[in-house]
Each structure stands twice: as C-alpha cells, then as structure tokens.
Amino acid sequence: MNEYDSEVMAGLCEALGYFAAEKQEEANLILVNTCCVREKAENKVYGLLGRFRKLKQANPGLIIGVGGCMPQQKNLAREIKSRFPYVNFIFGPHTLFQLPQLIRRAYENKETIIAIQENPVEITEDKPVKRVHNVCAWTPITFGCNNFCTYCIVPYVRGRERSRQPEAILREIKQLVASGYKEITLLGQNVNSYGKDLPDKIDFAALLSRVCQIEELIRLRFLTSHPRDFHQRLIEEIARQPKVCEHIHLPVQAGNNKILKKMNRGYTREEYLALIKNLRQAIPQVAITTDLIVGFPGETNEDFLQTLDLVENVRFASAFTFVYSNRSGTPAAKMPDQVPAEIKKERIQTLIKIQNEITVAENQAEIGKTYQVLVEGRNEKNPSLLAGRTKTNKLVLFPARKDLTGELIQVKITATTLTHLAGVAQVTLV
Ligand code: SAH
Ligand code: SF4
C-alpha cells in the first residue's frame, strides 16, 4: 500500500513538471513516504531526516516533504517540525492529494507547514500514478481498516475501511491492461471484506469474477487476505477463475488461541488450520504465505512453541516475521507482561531458522517441474538473467539473451535457493 502511495506521490509531482533526479544531491524536491506499523521503520525516518540537514545547507532551495502514516499519529507532526525545522511540509494519508498545493506553498513559506487532517476525505479517482513497473500494477480496492487488531496502528492512522466503487476499479484495470499491463494486484488491508460499506450488493468474490471478465487481463492477484472473512464462496470463486493466481497471503500472526484472542484476530488456531485445509483441497497448487509476530504481550514460551508448531504443520511457502513492536495508542501497548527484548530476539531467530528450512525444502521440491513464468524484466544483479514469477508468486531466474519482458514463458526448474528458483526456458530463446 505504501509503495502504491509513493507511485501516486510521484504521479502528482510529475503532473507539476518534476522528474526523477539521479541522486539526492541533485534533487530540488525530496518526499519521504513513512510507515509507522513498527518502530524500526520510524527510526529509519528520523535517521534519514537528520542526514537531510546537510543537503539543505548545500542547497537552501531544496524542498523537503514528509508524508505517509507516521505523522498521522498524535503529536508526531509537531515533533518532526521541532526536531527537523528545515522540513518544509508534513502531510498524511488523508491529505496526500493536497501535495501540489503544499509544494507551491512551501516555496512561499519559511516555517514548516503541517497539513494533517483527522478524518479521511472521499476517495479521489482518476489521479495521476507514476508506476514503477511496466508488467505488473497495483490497484487499491479498499482504504483503511476496521479490524482493530490490538497491536496494530493502521486503523488509527488510515481511518475506517472505505471500498472503492466497482466501476472505478474496473475502469482503472481496463486502462492498465490496454496500456500493456499483464498482471494486476488488488490491494487492501483486508480485501476479503470488500464492499461491506457499499450500497450495491457486491462482495470480494463478485468483484474477482467481474475483474476476471476483462479479456486482456492475464493474471490477477490480491493482498492481504484476513482469515476471519475468507468464506467458502470466495475459495470456490478463486478455484474457478484461471486468471486468479494460486497464491494466498494469509497472515496468521500467532499459533496460540489465548494470544490470537488478545490480538483480536477473530479466529482460532483450529479455524485457521481448517481454512488452510479447505484452500489446499479446492486449489491444489496453492502457495500460502503468512505474517507472524513473536513476543506479543503475555506470550509465554509454551505459547511461542505453539506458533512454531503451527508453522511446521502448515509449511508456508514463505513468511514475513516480525518482533512485536509497541505502538502508542493501541490497546496492546498498555497490556501487562510485555516480553523483554532479549527473549523476543531469541524467539524471532528460532522462528526464522525454522521457516527458512521449510522454504528451502519447499523450493527444492520444485526441481524438475516446469512452470509458466510471467517475465518482469532483467535481474538487476545479473542482467544475463530474466526475472519473473510463477502463478504461486515464486521468483524465477533464467538465462536469455532476448528481452522477453511481459511474456509468458515455460521454465523448467533446475536449482533453487532460499529466495528464488533457477531454471531454463523450454523454448529456444535467441
Ligand atoms: N492488513 C494486513 C497488513 C497489516 S501490516 C494484515 O492484516 O495482514 C503488515 C504486518 O505487520 C501484519 O500482518 C503484522 O504481522 C505486522 N504488524 C502490524 N503491527 C505490528 C506491531 N505492532 N508489531 C509487529 N508487527 C506488526
Ligand atoms: Fe492492522 Fe489487523 Fe487491520 Fe491488518 S487487519 S491492518 S493487522 S488492524
């Protein structure tokens, strides 16, 4: 979602006549798109803003703007202003579309402008988006979140869930495929609850079906799914639609019922495991990935062992693993029995080790199989290789002299690592 927001920021700037600078030192305008989901990301922003002091000294005409969800937190914009007075303006997710005016105002104002708005505005359609990739594109379908997981700051900084009108989503995707995009990823904090706030009766399964009717579209993905709202009707729709990729990112967060309840996730370990079973039965090729948090308040070693047990039981294709980060203003921040940093560190290391072993073994099992790969471009590190993804979202690298960006190629897997599959194309590529 943040990367998509960056594309919108770049699009708004481009519409004003800006273009990308080669280096920070050459820029007339620097925008920082922040994230406050974990403290680590916030600390990076402070470090970055500190380093900009020198750039501003060397180029006093430089305009610096700070956006994203971090300054949307209580009192945070004022803190950024006092610690980094050379920042020209501060905005949040609800004031993103004021960016052109803010840039203009920054040229006339000496003092830091704070443009933070408490509540979201109506969804803005038809905005300029400068997309980073040219084969795959993101299309948001919902903004905000209503789930209020007790550790998470997203509902506070991005507001309540708002669904985009289906017609607007379909129009955008049609335009994207007409201009050559092959793969679309529908975005939302919880895509499965799409449409609940709309007057017309449409749910996520119905939206998927309508998007799949767009003829030129080749592949469709979506992110993120919430186990609570993943109903049988949706599973059947995914299984029925050949364009929908066989990859489900299904964050479980923890494997222990007491912790899941304290997190307010709305499902039990048993319900999650039953959902995995149903998904695998209906979509045999499906790759399931997840998000996991260790060290949530009150998590004992036994609770943690249940998370490890779930990980070993499900065998996720891969996982994003996080150390619980205390976010001020969330219910979990005030819960008793916060887990000491040392223990959290030990637990995350154990979890990563086990998940990595599973990912390596699962990847190795792909050797000898042939997959359809959508080529996204050349591999940055080794440009003699093309890089693309299987429908199960595994990165595949294979040698080819011809640039096949945007094409579907059958690739036989010959070797694997933790992070990718390597293979050879099944046709002669000159
Ligand atoms: N809406 C999505 C993504 C939310 S943020 C979802 O529900 O899955 C992405 C991930 O960050 C979450 O899945 C969670 O694992 C992690 N996360 C969120 N808040 C966190 C916190 N306070 N500490 C550690 N990890 C957190
Ligand atoms: Fe945060 Fe939970 Fe919403 Fe995801 S579903 S954004 S973790 S509150």
Coordinates of C-alpha atoms and ligand atoms in Angstrom, one line a residue:
M1 CA 0.0 0.0 0.0
N2 CA 2.8 2.4 0.8
E3 CA 4.6 1.6 -2.4
Y4 CA 1.4 2.4 -4.3
D5 CA 1.1 5.7 -2.3
S6 CA 4.6 6.5 -3.4
E7 CA 3.6 5.9 -7.0
V8 CA 0.7 8.4 -6.5
M9 CA 3.1 11.0 -5.0
A10 CA 5.4 10.6 -7.9
G11 CA 2.5 10.9 -10.3
L12 CA 1.3 14.1 -8.7
C13 CA 4.8 15.6 -8.8
E14 CA 5.2 14.6 -12.5
A15 CA 2.0 16.4 -13.3
L16 CA 3.6 19.5 -11.9
G17 CA 6.6 19.1 -14.2
Y18 CA 9.0 17.3 -11.8
F19 CA 11.1 14.4 -13.0
A20 CA 13.2 11.9 -11.1
A21 CA 16.7 13.0 -10.0
E22 CA 19.7 10.7 -10.4
K23 CA 21.0 11.4 -6.9
Q24 CA 19.6 13.0 -3.7
E25 CA 22.2 15.8 -4.0
E26 CA 20.7 16.8 -7.4
A27 CA 17.1 17.0 -6.2
N28 CA 15.0 20.1 -5.8
L29 CA 12.3 18.2 -4.0
I30 CA 12.5 15.2 -1.7
L31 CA 9.4 13.5 -0.4
V32 CA 9.7 10.9 2.4
N33 CA 6.8 8.4 2.5
T34 CA 6.8 7.0 6.0
C35 CA 5.3 3.9 7.7
C36 CA 4.5 3.6 11.4
V37 CA 3.5 -0.1 11.6
R38 CA 6.7 -0.8 13.5
E39 CA 9.1 1.3 15.5
K40 CA 12.1 0.3 13.4
A41 CA 10.6 2.0 10.3
E42 CA 10.1 5.2 12.3
N43 CA 13.7 5.2 13.5
K44 CA 14.8 5.0 9.9
V45 CA 12.8 8.1 9.1
Y46 CA 14.4 10.1 11.9
G47 CA 17.9 9.0 10.7
L48 CA 17.1 10.0 7.1
L49 CA 15.7 13.4 8.1
G50 CA 18.8 14.0 10.2
R51 CA 21.0 13.4 7.1
F52 CA 19.0 15.8 5.0
R53 CA 20.3 18.7 7.2
K54 CA 23.5 18.7 5.1
L55 CA 21.6 18.6 1.8
K56 CA 19.5 21.6 2.9
Q57 CA 22.7 23.5 3.9
A58 CA 24.3 22.8 0.5
N59 CA 21.1 23.7 -1.4
P60 CA 18.8 26.1 0.6
G61 CA 16.2 26.0 -2.2
L62 CA 15.6 22.2 -1.6
I63 CA 12.0 21.4 -0.6
I64 CA 11.6 18.5 1.8
G65 CA 8.1 17.0 2.5
V66 CA 7.3 14.2 4.9
G67 CA 4.1 12.2 4.2
G68 CA 2.7 8.7 4.9
C69 CA 1.1 7.4 8.1
M70 CA 3.8 8.3 10.6
P71 CA 2.9 12.0 11.0
Q72 CA -0.8 11.0 11.3
Q73 CA -0.1 9.8 14.9
K74 CA -1.0 12.2 17.7
N75 CA 1.6 15.0 18.2
L76 CA 4.0 13.4 15.8
A77 CA 3.9 16.1 13.1
R78 CA 4.8 18.7 15.8
E79 CA 7.7 16.5 16.9
I80 CA 9.0 16.2 13.4
K81 CA 8.6 20.0 13.0
S82 CA 10.6 20.8 16.2
R83 CA 13.3 18.3 15.6
F84 CA 13.8 19.0 11.9
P85 CA 12.7 22.6 11.3
Y86 CA 14.1 22.5 7.8
V87 CA 11.3 20.1 6.7
N88 CA 9.0 22.3 4.5
F89 CA 5.8 20.4 4.9
I90 CA 4.2 17.4 6.6
F91 CA 1.2 15.6 5.3
G92 CA -0.7 12.3 6.0
P93 CA -2.7 9.7 4.1
H94 CA -5.8 11.9 4.2
T95 CA -4.0 14.9 2.8
L96 CA -2.0 13.2 0.1
F97 CA -4.0 14.9 -2.6
Q98 CA -3.1 18.3 -1.3
L99 CA 0.5 17.6 -2.4
P100 CA 0.6 20.0 -5.4
Q101 CA -0.7 22.9 -3.2
L102 CA 1.7 22.0 -0.4
I103 CA 4.7 22.1 -2.8
R104 CA 3.6 25.5 -4.1
R105 CA 3.0 26.9 -0.6
A106 CA 6.4 25.6 0.5
Y107 CA 8.1 28.0 -1.9
E108 CA 6.5 31.0 -0.2
N109 CA 6.5 29.8 3.5
K110 CA 9.6 29.7 5.7
E111 CA 8.0 27.7 8.5
T112 CA 7.1 24.0 8.3
I113 CA 3.5 23.6 7.1
I114 CA 1.6 20.9 8.9
A115 CA -1.3 19.5 6.8
I116 CA -2.7 16.7 8.9
Q117 CA -6.4 16.0 8.8
E118 CA -8.2 13.8 11.4
N119 CA -10.7 12.2 9.1
P120 CA -10.4 10.7 5.6
V121 CA -11.8 12.6 2.6
E122 CA -13.9 11.0 -0.1
I123 CA -11.9 8.6 -2.4
T124 CA -10.2 10.5 -5.2
E125 CA -10.5 8.8 -8.6
D126 CA -8.5 9.3 -11.8
K127 CA -5.4 10.5 -10.1
P128 CA -2.0 10.5 -11.9
V129 CA 0.0 7.4 -10.9
K130 CA 3.6 7.1 -11.9
R131 CA 4.1 3.3 -11.9
V132 CA 7.5 1.8 -11.1
H133 CA 6.9 -1.4 -13.1
N134 CA 5.5 -2.0 -16.5
V135 CA 4.2 -5.5 -16.4
C136 CA 2.5 -5.7 -13.0
A137 CA 0.4 -2.9 -11.4
W138 CA -1.3 -2.3 -8.1
T139 CA -5.0 -1.3 -7.9
P140 CA -6.3 -0.4 -4.4
I141 CA -9.9 -1.7 -3.7
T142 CA -10.2 -0.6 -0.1
F143 CA -8.6 2.1 2.1
G144 CA -8.3 1.9 5.9
C145 CA -9.2 -0.9 8.2
N146 CA -11.9 -1.9 10.6
N147 CA -10.3 -4.8 12.3
F148 CA -8.6 -3.2 15.2
C149 CA -6.1 -6.0 15.9
T150 CA -4.9 -4.8 19.3
Y151 CA -1.2 -4.4 18.3
C152 CA -1.9 -2.5 15.1
I153 CA -1.8 1.2 14.4
V154 CA -3.2 1.0 10.9
P155 CA -6.9 1.7 11.7
Y156 CA -5.9 4.8 13.7
V157 CA -3.7 6.3 11.0
R158 CA -5.5 5.2 7.9
G159 CA -9.1 5.5 9.1
R160 CA -12.1 3.2 8.8
E161 CA -12.4 0.9 5.8
R162 CA -13.7 2.5 2.6
S163 CA -14.3 0.5 -0.5
R164 CA -13.8 1.9 -4.0
Q165 CA -16.8 1.7 -6.4
P166 CA -16.5 -1.4 -8.5
E167 CA -16.9 0.7 -11.7
A168 CA -13.9 2.8 -10.8
I169 CA -11.8 -0.3 -10.1
L170 CA -12.8 -1.9 -13.4
R171 CA -12.2 1.3 -15.4
E172 CA -8.7 1.6 -13.9
I173 CA -7.8 -2.1 -14.7
K174 CA -9.2 -1.8 -18.2
Q175 CA -7.0 1.2 -18.8
L176 CA -4.0 -0.6 -17.3
V177 CA -4.3 -3.7 -19.5
A178 CA -5.0 -1.6 -22.5
S179 CA -1.6 0.1 -21.9
G180 CA 0.1 -3.2 -21.7
Y181 CA 0.0 -4.4 -18.1
K182 CA -0.4 -8.1 -17.8
E183 CA -0.8 -8.7 -14.1
I184 CA -2.9 -6.7 -11.5
T185 CA -2.7 -7.0 -7.7
L186 CA -5.8 -5.8 -5.9
L187 CA -4.8 -4.0 -2.7
G188 CA -6.5 -3.6 0.7
Q189 CA -5.7 -4.2 4.4
N190 CA -8.4 -6.9 4.3
V191 CA -9.5 -7.5 0.7
N192 CA -12.0 -10.1 1.8
S193 CA -14.3 -7.5 3.4
Y194 CA -14.5 -5.5 0.2
G195 CA -17.9 -4.0 -0.5
K196 CA -19.4 -4.2 3.0
D197 CA -19.8 -0.4 3.1
L198 CA -21.1 0.0 -0.5
P199 CA -24.8 0.5 -1.2
D200 CA -24.9 -2.1 -4.1
K201 CA -24.6 -5.7 -3.2
I202 CA -21.1 -6.7 -4.2
D203 CA -18.5 -8.7 -2.2
F204 CA -14.9 -9.6 -2.9
A205 CA -15.8 -12.9 -4.7
A206 CA -18.2 -11.0 -7.1
L207 CA -15.5 -8.3 -7.7
L208 CA -13.0 -11.0 -8.6
S209 CA -15.4 -12.5 -11.0
R210 CA -16.1 -9.1 -12.7
V211 CA -12.3 -8.3 -12.9
C212 CA -11.6 -11.7 -14.5
Q213 CA -14.0 -10.9 -17.3
I214 CA -11.6 -8.3 -18.6
E215 CA -10.3 -10.1 -21.6
E216 CA -6.8 -8.8 -22.0
L217 CA -6.0 -9.3 -18.3
I218 CA -3.7 -12.3 -17.9
R219 CA -3.1 -12.7 -14.2
L220 CA -4.9 -11.4 -11.1
R221 CA -3.5 -11.3 -7.5
F222 CA -4.8 -9.8 -4.3
L223 CA -3.3 -8.8 -1.0
T224 CA -4.0 -9.0 2.0
S225 CA -6.5 -11.7 3.0
H226 CA -7.8 -11.9 6.5
P227 CA -8.7 -15.4 7.7
R228 CA -11.8 -14.1 9.5
D229 CA -13.5 -13.1 6.3
F230 CA -12.3 -15.9 4.0
H231 CA -15.5 -17.6 3.2
Q232 CA -16.2 -20.8 1.2
R233 CA -17.8 -18.9 -1.6
L234 CA -14.6 -16.9 -2.1
I235 CA -12.5 -20.1 -2.1
E236 CA -14.7 -21.6 -4.8
E237 CA -14.5 -18.4 -6.9
I238 CA -10.7 -18.4 -6.7
A239 CA -10.6 -22.1 -7.7
R240 CA -13.0 -21.4 -10.6
Q241 CA -11.1 -18.5 -12.1
P242 CA -8.0 -19.5 -14.1
K243 CA -6.7 -15.9 -14.1
V244 CA -6.5 -15.7 -10.3
C245 CA -3.1 -16.7 -9.2
E246 CA -2.6 -19.7 -6.8
H247 CA -1.1 -17.6 -4.1
I248 CA -2.8 -16.6 -0.9
H249 CA -1.1 -14.3 1.6
L250 CA -2.9 -15.2 4.8
P251 CA -1.4 -13.7 7.9
V252 CA -1.9 -15.9 10.9
Q253 CA 0.2 -13.8 13.4
A254 CA 0.3 -16.5 16.1
G255 CA -0.4 -20.1 16.7
N256 CA -1.9 -19.9 20.2
N257 CA -5.6 -19.3 20.9
K258 CA -5.0 -17.1 24.0
I259 CA -2.7 -14.8 22.1
L260 CA -4.9 -14.8 19.0
K261 CA -7.8 -13.7 21.2
K262 CA -5.7 -11.0 22.9
M263 CA -4.7 -9.8 19.4
N264 CA -8.5 -9.6 18.5
R265 CA -7.8 -11.6 15.3
G266 CA -11.3 -13.2 15.3
Y267 CA -10.3 -16.8 14.6
T268 CA -8.8 -19.7 16.5
R269 CA -5.8 -21.9 15.6
E270 CA -8.2 -24.7 14.7
E271 CA -10.3 -22.4 12.4
Y272 CA -7.1 -21.2 10.6
L273 CA -5.9 -24.8 10.1
A274 CA -9.3 -25.8 8.7
L275 CA -9.2 -22.9 6.3
I276 CA -5.8 -23.9 5.1
K277 CA -7.1 -27.4 4.5
N278 CA -10.1 -26.1 2.5
L279 CA -7.9 -23.9 0.4
R280 CA -5.5 -26.8 -0.4
Q281 CA -8.4 -29.1 -1.2
A282 CA -10.0 -26.6 -3.6
I283 CA -6.8 -25.2 -5.1
P284 CA -4.3 -28.0 -5.2
Q285 CA -1.4 -25.9 -6.5
V286 CA -1.9 -23.1 -4.0
A287 CA 1.1 -21.5 -2.2
I288 CA 0.3 -20.0 1.1
T289 CA 2.4 -17.3 2.7
T290 CA 1.9 -15.6 6.1
D291 CA 2.9 -12.9 8.6
L292 CA 3.9 -13.8 12.1
I293 CA 4.5 -11.8 15.2
V294 CA 6.7 -13.0 18.2
G295 CA 6.7 -11.5 21.6
F296 CA 3.1 -10.2 21.8
P297 CA 2.4 -9.1 25.5
G298 CA 1.8 -12.2 27.7
E299 CA 3.3 -14.6 25.2
T300 CA 5.0 -17.4 27.2
N301 CA 7.5 -19.9 25.8
E302 CA 4.7 -22.5 25.6
D303 CA 2.6 -20.1 23.5
F304 CA 5.5 -19.4 21.2
L305 CA 6.1 -23.2 20.8
Q306 CA 2.5 -23.4 19.5
T307 CA 3.4 -20.8 16.8
L308 CA 6.4 -22.9 15.8
D309 CA 4.2 -26.0 15.8
L310 CA 1.7 -24.3 13.5
V311 CA 4.5 -23.2 11.2
E312 CA 5.8 -26.7 11.0
N313 CA 2.3 -28.1 10.5
V314 CA 1.2 -25.7 7.7
R315 CA 4.6 -25.4 5.9
F316 CA 4.2 -21.9 4.5
A317 CA 5.9 -21.2 1.2
S318 CA 7.5 -18.2 3.0
A319 CA 6.7 -15.9 5.8
F320 CA 7.2 -12.3 7.0
T321 CA 8.3 -12.5 10.6
F322 CA 8.1 -9.6 13.0
V323 CA 9.1 -8.8 16.5
Y324 CA 6.2 -7.3 18.4
S325 CA 6.6 -3.5 18.4
N326 CA 4.8 -1.4 21.0
R327 CA 2.7 1.2 19.2
S328 CA 1.5 4.0 21.4
G329 CA -2.3 4.4 21.3
T330 CA -3.1 0.7 20.5
P331 CA -4.7 -1.5 23.2
A332 CA -1.7 -3.9 23.3
A333 CA 0.7 -1.1 24.3
K334 CA -0.9 -1.0 27.7
M335 CA -1.2 -4.7 28.2
P336 CA 0.7 -6.3 31.1
D337 CA 3.6 -8.8 30.7
Q338 CA 5.4 -7.1 27.8
V339 CA 8.0 -9.5 26.6
P340 CA 11.7 -8.4 27.2
A341 CA 13.7 -7.5 24.1
E342 CA 16.2 -10.4 24.6
I343 CA 13.5 -13.0 24.6
K344 CA 11.8 -11.5 21.6
K345 CA 15.2 -11.6 19.8
E346 CA 15.7 -15.3 20.7
R347 CA 12.2 -16.2 19.5
I348 CA 12.5 -14.4 16.2
Q349 CA 15.8 -16.1 15.5
T350 CA 14.3 -19.5 16.2
L351 CA 11.3 -18.8 14.1
I352 CA 13.3 -17.5 11.1
K353 CA 15.6 -20.5 11.2
I354 CA 12.6 -23.0 11.1
Q355 CA 10.7 -21.1 8.4
N356 CA 13.9 -20.8 6.3
E357 CA 14.4 -24.5 6.5
I358 CA 10.9 -25.1 5.3
T359 CA 11.2 -22.5 2.5
V360 CA 14.4 -24.1 1.3
A361 CA 12.9 -27.6 1.4
E362 CA 9.7 -26.5 -0.4
N363 CA 11.8 -24.7 -3.1
Q364 CA 14.0 -27.8 -3.6
A365 CA 10.9 -29.9 -4.2
E366 CA 10.2 -27.7 -7.3
I367 CA 13.3 -29.0 -9.1
G368 CA 12.4 -30.8 -12.3
K369 CA 9.0 -29.2 -12.5
T370 CA 8.0 -26.8 -15.3
Y371 CA 6.2 -23.5 -14.6
Q372 CA 4.6 -20.7 -16.5
V373 CA 6.6 -17.6 -15.7
L374 CA 5.5 -14.0 -16.4
V375 CA 8.7 -12.2 -17.2
E376 CA 9.0 -8.9 -15.3
G377 CA 12.5 -7.8 -16.7
R378 CA 16.2 -8.4 -16.3
N379 CA 17.6 -9.4 -13.0
E380 CA 19.4 -6.3 -11.5
K381 CA 22.3 -8.2 -10.1
N382 CA 22.9 -10.4 -13.1
P383 CA 21.5 -8.9 -16.3
S384 CA 22.1 -12.0 -18.4
L385 CA 19.2 -13.5 -16.5
L386 CA 15.5 -12.7 -16.9
A387 CA 13.4 -12.5 -13.7
G388 CA 9.7 -13.4 -13.5
R389 CA 7.2 -15.1 -11.2
T390 CA 5.2 -18.3 -11.2
K391 CA 1.5 -18.1 -10.5
T392 CA 2.4 -19.2 -7.0
N393 CA 4.5 -16.0 -6.7
K394 CA 7.9 -17.7 -6.7
L395 CA 10.7 -15.7 -8.2
V396 CA 12.3 -17.5 -11.2
L397 CA 15.6 -16.5 -12.8
F398 CA 16.6 -18.0 -16.2
P399 CA 19.2 -17.1 -18.8
A400 CA 18.0 -15.5 -22.1
R401 CA 19.6 -13.0 -24.5
K402 CA 16.3 -11.8 -25.9
D403 CA 14.3 -9.4 -23.7
L404 CA 11.0 -11.2 -23.1
T405 CA 9.6 -8.7 -20.6
G406 CA 5.8 -9.1 -20.4
E407 CA 5.8 -12.6 -22.0
L408 CA 4.7 -15.9 -20.5
I409 CA 7.5 -18.5 -20.8
Q410 CA 7.5 -22.1 -19.7
V411 CA 10.6 -22.6 -17.4
K412 CA 11.9 -25.9 -16.1
I413 CA 13.4 -25.5 -12.6
T414 CA 16.9 -26.8 -12.3
A415 CA 18.2 -25.3 -9.0
T416 CA 16.8 -23.4 -6.0
T417 CA 17.9 -21.2 -3.1
L418 CA 16.0 -19.7 -0.1
T419 CA 14.9 -16.7 -2.2
H420 CA 14.4 -18.0 -5.8
L421 CA 14.1 -20.8 -8.3
A422 CA 16.6 -21.0 -11.2
G423 CA 15.7 -22.7 -14.4
V424 CA 15.9 -23.0 -18.2
A425 CA 13.3 -21.8 -20.7
Q426 CA 11.5 -24.6 -22.6
V427 CA 11.7 -22.9 -26.0
T428 CA 14.8 -21.7 -27.9
L429 CA 15.4 -18.1 -26.9
V430 CA 17.7 -16.2 -29.2
Ligands
SAH1 N1 -3.7 -5.6 6.9 C1 -2.6 -6.5 6.7 C2 -1.3 -5.9 6.9 C3 -1.0 -5.1 8.1 S1 0.6 -4.6 8.4 C4 -2.9 -7.7 7.6 O1 -3.8 -7.7 8.5 O2 -2.3 -8.7 7.4 C5 1.6 -6.0 8.0 C6 2.0 -6.8 9.1 O3 2.7 -6.1 10.1 C7 0.9 -7.5 9.9 O4 0.3 -8.6 9.3 C8 1.6 -7.8 11.2 O5 2.2 -9.1 11.1 C9 2.7 -6.8 11.3 N2 2.5 -5.8 12.4 C10 1.5 -4.9 12.5 N3 1.6 -4.2 13.6 C11 2.7 -4.7 14.3 C12 3.3 -4.4 15.5 N4 2.8 -3.5 16.3 N5 4.4 -5.1 15.8 C13 4.9 -6.1 15.0 N6 4.4 -6.4 13.8 C14 3.2 -5.7 13.5
SF4_2 FE1 -3.8 -4.0 11.2 FE2 -5.3 -6.0 11.7 FE3 -6.2 -4.1 10.0 FE4 -4.2 -5.8 9.3 S1 -6.3 -6.4 9.7 S2 -4.2 -3.6 9.1 S3 -3.1 -6.1 11.2 S4 -5.8 -3.9 12.2

